[in-house]
């Protein structure tokens, strides 16, 4: 059920997100096991640390950074996470 899936995803995000990163938008595509995130990091160093966190996460199969730009002194980004089955069951 969608609510159970969403609560697992929020739990994952809570533990995997760097304290200096925030998300502006999140789209969960359950059938594709994809989580699209738009957000901002305090710097490109923080963004790199965030991507490393996703790479090390047991819940993430792979990720794709589809966009990044420096805007208003923040590293804004879009990333798509391919989640493992365990996150959505």
Backbone as numpy.savetxt, mean C-alpha at the origin, in Angstrom:
# Nx Ny Nz CAx CAy CAz Cx Cy Cz
-16.58 -12.61 2.48 -17.41 -11.42 2.48 -16.54 -10.18 2.48
-17.06 -9.13 1.85 -16.26 -7.92 1.62 -15.79 -7.29 2.93
-16.65 -7.22 3.93 -16.29 -6.58 5.19 -15.12 -7.30 5.86
-15.15 -8.62 5.88 -14.05 -9.40 6.46 -12.76 -9.16 5.69
-12.86 -9.13 4.35 -11.68 -8.86 3.53 -11.12 -7.48 3.85
-11.99 -6.49 3.91 -11.54 -5.12 4.16 -10.88 -4.99 5.52
-11.42 -5.64 6.54 -10.82 -5.52 7.87 -9.43 -6.15 7.91
-9.22 -7.25 7.18 -7.89 -7.85 7.11 -6.91 -6.93 6.38
-7.41 -6.28 5.34 -6.55 -5.37 4.58 -6.18 -4.16 5.44
-7.13 -3.62 6.17 -6.82 -2.48 7.04 -5.83 -2.88 8.13
-5.98 -4.07 8.66 -5.03 -4.56 9.67 -3.62 -4.68 9.07
-3.53 -5.21 7.87 -2.25 -5.31 7.17 -1.64 -3.92 6.97
-2.46 -2.97 6.47 -1.95 -1.62 6.22 -1.46 -0.95 7.49
-2.17 -1.17 8.57 -1.79 -0.57 9.84 -0.39 -1.00 10.26
-0.08 -2.28 10.09 1.25 -2.75 10.53 2.34 -2.51 9.49
1.96 -2.37 8.20 2.97 -2.25 7.15 3.29 -0.80 6.77
2.50 0.16 7.24 2.67 1.54 6.80 3.65 2.31 7.68
4.58 2.96 7.02 5.56 3.83 7.68 4.81 4.97 8.37
5.31 5.38 9.52 4.62 6.44 10.29 4.63 7.79 9.59
5.48 7.97 8.58 5.54 9.25 7.86 4.93 9.13 6.45
4.04 8.15 6.28 3.30 7.95 5.03 1.82 8.05 5.35
1.06 8.69 4.47 -0.39 8.65 4.62 -1.02 8.40 3.26
-2.20 7.81 3.29 -2.92 7.45 2.07 -4.08 8.41 1.86
-4.28 8.79 0.61 -5.39 9.67 0.25 -6.52 8.88 -0.39
-6.20 7.72 -0.95 -7.20 6.91 -1.62 -6.75 5.46 -1.61
-7.70 4.56 -1.46 -7.41 3.12 -1.51 -8.55 2.43 -2.24
-8.20 1.56 -3.17 -9.19 0.80 -3.92 -8.82 -0.67 -3.82
-9.73 -1.47 -3.29 -9.50 -2.91 -3.14 -10.26 -3.63 -4.24
-9.54 -4.39 -5.05 -10.15 -5.22 -6.09 -9.98 -6.67 -5.65
-10.99 -7.20 -4.98 -10.89 -8.52 -4.35 -10.63 -9.60 -5.38
-11.36 -9.60 -6.48 -11.22 -10.68 -7.47 -9.82 -10.72 -8.07
-9.15 -9.58 -8.16 -7.78 -9.53 -8.69 -6.72 -9.57 -7.59
-7.17 -9.53 -6.34 -6.29 -9.48 -5.17 -5.37 -8.26 -5.23
-5.88 -7.14 -5.70 -5.10 -5.92 -5.83 -5.60 -4.83 -4.90
-4.64 -4.14 -4.33 -4.93 -2.97 -3.51 -4.18 -1.80 -4.13
-4.93 -0.84 -4.66 -4.33 0.36 -5.25 -4.32 1.45 -4.18
-3.16 2.03 -3.96 -3.01 3.07 -2.95 -2.45 4.34 -3.58
-3.05 5.46 -3.23 -2.51 6.77 -3.57 -2.19 7.44 -2.26
-1.00 8.01 -2.17 -0.63 8.64 -0.92 0.55 9.56 -1.06
1.09 9.91 0.10 2.23 10.81 0.15 3.16 10.39 1.28
4.43 10.57 1.04 5.46 10.29 2.04 6.21 11.59 2.31
6.78 11.69 3.48 7.49 12.91 3.87 8.67 13.21 2.94
9.25 12.17 2.34 10.39 12.34 1.44 10.52 11.10 0.57
11.41 11.17 -0.42 11.66 9.98 -1.24 12.34 8.88 -0.43
13.13 9.25 0.57 13.73 8.24 1.44 12.64 7.48 2.19
11.67 8.19 2.71 10.55 7.54 3.41 9.76 6.67 2.44
9.54 7.15 1.21 8.84 6.34 0.22 9.62 5.06 -0.07
10.92 5.16 -0.20 11.74 3.97 -0.43 11.62 2.99 0.74
11.61 3.50 1.96 11.44 2.65 3.13 10.06 1.99 3.12
9.04 2.72 2.68 7.70 2.16 2.60 7.65 1.03 1.57
8.27 1.23 0.42 8.29 0.19 -0.60 9.05 -1.04 -0.11
10.10 -0.83 0.64 10.84 -1.95 1.22 9.97 -2.72 2.22
9.16 -2.01 2.96 8.22 -2.65 3.89 7.24 -3.54 3.13
6.71 -3.05 2.01 5.82 -3.88 1.19 6.57 -5.09 0.65
7.80 -4.89 0.21 8.59 -5.99 -0.36 8.85 -7.09 0.68
9.04 -6.72 1.93 9.32 -7.69 3.00 8.05 -8.33 3.57
6.92 -7.76 3.30 5.67 -8.21 3.91 5.26 -9.59 3.41
4.85 -10.43 4.34 4.40 -11.78 3.98 3.02 -11.74 3.30
2.33 -10.62 3.37 1.00 -10.49 2.76 1.05 -10.02 1.30
2.20 -9.53 0.85 2.32 -8.96 -0.49 3.10 -9.90 -1.40
2.48 -10.24 -2.52 3.13 -11.07 -3.53 4.13 -10.24 -4.31
3.68 -9.05 -4.73 4.55 -8.10 -5.44 3.89 -6.73 -5.42
4.64 -5.71 -5.79 4.07 -4.37 -5.88 4.60 -3.68 -7.12
3.85 -2.67 -7.57 4.25 -1.86 -8.70 4.04 -0.39 -8.34
5.12 0.36 -8.35 5.03 1.81 -8.16 4.72 2.40 -9.53
3.49 2.88 -9.70 3.07 3.34 -11.02 3.26 4.83 -11.23
3.45 5.58 -10.15 3.64 7.03 -10.29 4.29 7.58 -9.03
5.15 8.55 -9.20 5.66 9.31 -8.05 6.08 10.69 -8.54
5.88 11.66 -7.67 6.29 13.02 -7.99 6.46 13.81 -6.70
7.34 14.79 -6.76 7.52 15.68 -5.62 6.55 16.84 -5.78
5.66 16.99 -4.80 4.65 18.05 -4.86 4.40 18.54 -3.45
4.46 19.85 -3.28 4.25 20.47 -1.98 5.17 19.85 -0.91
6.42 19.63 -1.30 7.45 19.06 -0.42 7.14 17.65 0.07
6.26 16.93 -0.64 5.95 15.55 -0.31 6.19 14.67 -1.53
6.59 13.44 -1.30 6.74 12.46 -2.37 5.38 11.78 -2.54
4.62 12.27 -3.53 3.31 11.68 -3.78 3.48 10.46 -4.67
2.63 9.46 -4.48 2.83 8.20 -5.20 1.51 7.46 -5.42
1.57 6.55 -6.38 0.53 5.55 -6.60 1.23 4.21 -6.66
0.71 3.25 -5.93 1.29 1.91 -5.91 0.16 0.89 -5.95
0.42 -0.21 -6.65 -0.53 -1.32 -6.70 0.13 -2.51 -6.01
-0.55 -3.03 -5.00 -0.06 -4.21 -4.29 -0.83 -5.43 -4.77
-0.14 -6.47 -5.14 -0.77 -7.77 -5.43 -0.70 -8.55 -4.13
-1.86 -8.76 -3.51 -1.92 -9.40 -2.20 -1.94 -10.91 -2.33
-1.39 -11.58 -1.35 -1.47 -13.04 -1.31 -2.86 -13.46 -0.88
-3.23 -14.67 -1.24 -4.57 -15.20 -0.92 -4.92 -15.08 0.56
-3.93 -15.28 1.43 -4.22 -15.31 2.88 -4.83 -14.02 3.40
-4.56 -12.91 2.73 -5.08 -11.61 3.19 -6.57 -11.52 2.95
-7.05 -12.17 1.91 -8.43 -12.01 1.49 -9.32 -13.21 1.83
-8.82 -14.11 2.65 -9.64 -15.28 3.04 -9.98 -15.24 4.49
